[in-house]
Amino acid sequence: MNEQSVSEQSNDQDDDLRETVRRRYAAAAVQVTEGGVGCCGPQAVEVDDNFGSTLYPAAERDGLPAEAVAASLGCGNPTAVADLHEGERVLDLGSGGGIDVLLSARRVGPTGKAYGLDMTEEMLALALANRRRAGATNVEFLKGTIESIPLPAATIDVVISNCVINLSVDKPAVFAETYRVLVPGGRVGISDVLAEDTLTSEQRAERGDYAGCIAGALSFAEYRRGLEAAGFTGIEITPTHAVADGMHSAIVRAVKPSSAARPGIGPAPRGRSTGSAR
């Protein structure tokens, strides 16, 4: 097999994985949107105790639209990890039904802004409906992929994500794009699934499928190297709870240096997105 054929086969596999992920989360959004609704709101998407809305304090869940809580599929609470402040601009990668965006909007207040980015039409529709239900005026949802963020460089103070980067088929691109959109001195606060360094790719795949946030997970060392290669410093990776044998939900923090930028990527003036989906 020649080099071009190998590349084409790899691209086809990536496309298949991305479509598998899209279908799974589209189905989750439809389940929440069209599923049976009782006196207490829509039926939550079925997940185990390692994922979902139970990872948020009850006080936070109670103040959100029931549909946003029901659609929660993450492995942590990145809004708490990121320690958000009034007036900050926050971007949630893979925002789903919008739970972390709505929580972020509360924390940054009316002088701040919370963006959510998702590639799945059904999730975006659910998120927009949840924004209306919540009456959030400092929230904007964007359609796109986390490998190619539709925002200008140096316009975001904090990037968060909840168990989504492990689903990407091009994680170096995600780290590079995250670095690009952050202002100098900006930071990331991520919840994600990581593998112990001793597990091979094959062993990770034995523990769960790609769309289930397991097979595509990086190891702790690989995650650190990926962030370092993108230019991040101050990297902290802290496991929180096991989600499978040798696989852990973890808190990831890192900073874009305030005094340096990657070659060819200088700070851009702060401004509104020109690529938002309205």
Coordinates of C-alpha atoms in Angstrom, one line a residue, residues 25-226:
Y25 CA -24.7 12.5 20.7
A26 CA -27.4 13.4 18.2
A27 CA -29.4 10.4 19.5
A28 CA -28.8 11.6 23.1
A29 CA -30.2 15.1 22.2
V30 CA -33.2 13.6 20.5
Q31 CA -33.8 11.3 23.5
V32 CA -34.0 14.4 25.8
T33 CA -36.0 16.5 23.3
E34 CA -38.5 13.9 22.3
G35 CA -38.4 11.5 25.1
G36 CA -41.1 11.0 27.7
V37 CA -41.5 14.0 30.0
G38 CA -43.0 13.4 33.4
C39 CA -43.8 15.7 36.3
C40 CA -40.1 16.1 37.1
G41 CA -38.9 16.9 33.6
P42 CA -37.3 14.9 30.8
Q43 CA -35.7 11.5 31.3
A44 CA -31.9 11.8 31.7
V45 CA -29.7 10.1 29.1
E46 CA -28.7 6.8 30.6
V47 CA -25.1 6.8 31.9
D48 CA -23.3 5.2 34.8
D49 CA -22.3 7.0 38.0
N50 CA -18.9 8.0 36.4
F51 CA -20.6 10.3 33.9
G52 CA -23.5 12.7 33.8
S53 CA -25.3 15.3 35.9
T54 CA -24.7 13.6 39.3
L55 CA -21.2 15.0 39.1
Y56 CA -22.6 18.5 39.7
P57 CA -23.8 19.8 43.1
A58 CA -27.5 19.6 43.5
A59 CA -27.7 23.4 44.0
E60 CA -26.2 24.0 40.6
R61 CA -28.5 21.4 38.9
D62 CA -31.6 22.8 40.5
G63 CA -31.2 26.2 38.9
L64 CA -30.9 24.9 35.3
P65 CA -33.4 23.9 32.7
A66 CA -34.3 20.2 33.3
E67 CA -33.4 19.5 29.6
A68 CA -29.8 20.8 30.1
V69 CA -29.3 18.6 33.1
A70 CA -30.8 15.5 31.4
A71 CA -28.4 15.9 28.5
S72 CA -25.3 16.0 30.6
L73 CA -22.8 13.3 29.5
G74 CA -19.6 14.7 30.9
C75 CA -17.1 13.2 33.4
G76 CA -16.6 16.2 35.7
N77 CA -17.6 19.8 36.4
P78 CA -15.2 22.0 34.4
T79 CA -16.9 25.3 35.5
A80 CA -15.6 24.6 39.0
V81 CA -12.2 23.5 37.7
A82 CA -11.7 26.7 35.8
D83 CA -12.5 29.0 38.7
L84 CA -14.3 31.5 36.6
H85 CA -14.6 35.2 37.4
E86 CA -16.9 38.2 36.6
G87 CA -16.3 39.6 33.2
E88 CA -14.4 36.7 31.7
R89 CA -15.1 35.3 28.2
V90 CA -15.4 31.5 28.3
L91 CA -15.5 28.9 25.5
D92 CA -16.8 25.4 26.1
L93 CA -15.5 22.8 23.6
G94 CA -18.2 20.3 22.8
S95 CA -20.9 22.1 24.7
G96 CA -23.7 19.5 24.1
G97 CA -27.0 20.5 25.7
G98 CA -25.4 23.6 27.2
I99 CA -25.1 22.7 30.9
D100 CA -21.5 24.0 31.3
V101 CA -22.2 27.1 29.2
L102 CA -25.2 28.1 31.3
L103 CA -23.2 27.5 34.5
S104 CA -20.3 29.5 33.1
A105 CA -22.7 32.4 32.1
R106 CA -23.8 32.6 35.7
R107 CA -20.2 32.8 37.0
V108 CA -19.0 35.4 34.6
G109 CA -22.1 37.6 35.0
P110 CA -23.6 40.1 32.6
T111 CA -20.2 41.7 31.8
G112 CA -18.8 38.4 30.7
K113 CA -19.7 36.0 27.8
A114 CA -20.0 32.2 27.6
Y115 CA -19.7 30.5 24.2
G116 CA -20.5 26.9 23.4
L117 CA -19.1 25.0 20.4
D118 CA -20.6 21.8 19.1
M119 CA -20.7 20.0 15.7
T120 CA -24.1 18.3 16.3
E121 CA -27.2 20.0 14.9
E122 CA -29.5 18.2 17.4
M123 CA -27.4 19.2 20.4
L124 CA -27.2 22.8 19.2
A125 CA -30.9 23.0 18.8
L126 CA -31.3 21.6 22.4
A127 CA -28.7 24.1 23.7
L128 CA -30.5 27.0 22.1
A129 CA -33.8 25.9 23.6
N130 CA -32.1 25.6 27.0
R131 CA -30.7 29.1 26.6
R132 CA -34.2 30.5 26.0
R133 CA -35.5 28.5 29.0
A134 CA -32.7 29.9 31.2
G135 CA -33.2 33.4 30.0
A136 CA -29.4 33.7 29.5
T137 CA -28.5 36.8 27.6
N138 CA -24.7 36.4 27.8
V139 CA -24.6 33.1 26.0
E140 CA -23.8 32.2 22.3
F141 CA -23.7 28.8 20.7
L142 CA -21.5 28.2 17.7
K143 CA -21.6 25.3 15.2
G144 CA -18.2 23.8 14.3
T145 CA -15.5 21.3 15.3
I146 CA -13.1 21.6 18.2
E147 CA -10.3 21.0 15.7
S148 CA -11.1 24.3 13.9
I149 CA -12.7 26.8 16.3
P150 CA -14.8 29.5 14.6
L151 CA -13.4 32.3 16.7
P152 CA -10.6 34.9 16.1
A153 CA -7.2 34.5 17.8
A154 CA -6.7 35.8 21.4
T155 CA -10.4 36.5 22.1
I156 CA -11.1 34.0 25.0
D157 CA -10.0 34.1 28.6
V158 CA -10.8 30.6 29.6
V159 CA -11.4 27.4 27.6
I160 CA -13.3 24.6 29.3
S161 CA -14.4 21.1 28.1
N162 CA -16.2 18.2 29.7
C163 CA -15.1 14.8 28.5
V164 CA -14.9 15.8 24.8
I165 CA -11.3 16.1 23.8
N166 CA -10.9 12.4 24.1
L167 CA -13.4 12.0 21.3
S168 CA -11.4 14.1 18.8
V169 CA -9.6 12.3 16.0
D170 CA -7.0 15.1 15.9
K171 CA -6.1 16.1 19.4
P172 CA -2.9 18.1 18.4
A173 CA -5.2 20.3 16.4
V174 CA -7.5 20.8 19.4
F175 CA -4.6 21.8 21.6
A176 CA -3.3 24.2 19.0
E177 CA -6.7 25.8 18.3
T178 CA -7.3 26.1 22.1
Y179 CA -4.0 27.9 22.4
R180 CA -4.8 30.2 19.4
V181 CA -8.1 31.5 20.7
L182 CA -6.8 32.2 24.2
V183 CA -5.5 35.6 25.2
P184 CA -2.0 35.7 26.5
G185 CA -2.3 34.6 30.1
G186 CA -5.5 32.7 29.3
R187 CA -6.1 29.3 30.8
V188 CA -7.8 26.0 30.3
G189 CA -9.9 24.1 32.9
I190 CA -10.8 20.7 31.4
S191 CA -12.4 17.5 32.7
D192 CA -11.4 14.5 30.5
V193 CA -10.8 10.8 30.5
L194 CA -7.2 9.8 30.5
A195 CA -5.4 6.4 30.5
E196 CA -2.7 5.2 32.8
D197 CA 0.7 5.5 31.0
T198 CA 1.1 1.7 31.0
L199 CA -1.9 1.0 28.9
T200 CA -1.4 0.5 25.1
S201 CA -4.0 1.8 22.6
E202 CA -5.2 -1.7 22.2
Q203 CA -5.7 -2.1 25.9
R204 CA -7.7 1.1 26.0
A205 CA -9.9 -0.1 23.2
E206 CA -10.6 -3.3 25.2
R207 CA -12.0 -1.2 28.1
G208 CA -14.7 0.7 26.1
D209 CA -15.6 2.1 22.7
Y210 CA -14.5 5.3 21.1
A211 CA -17.8 7.1 21.3
G212 CA -18.0 6.0 25.0
C213 CA -15.0 8.2 25.8
I214 CA -12.6 5.3 26.4
A215 CA -10.8 4.0 23.3
G216 CA -9.7 7.4 22.1
A217 CA -8.4 8.7 25.4
L218 CA -4.8 9.8 25.7
S219 CA -2.5 8.7 28.5
F220 CA -1.4 11.1 31.2
A221 CA 2.0 11.5 29.6
E222 CA 0.5 11.9 26.1
Y223 CA -1.9 14.6 27.3
R224 CA 0.9 16.5 28.9
R225 CA 3.1 16.3 25.8
G226 CA 0.3 17.5 23.6

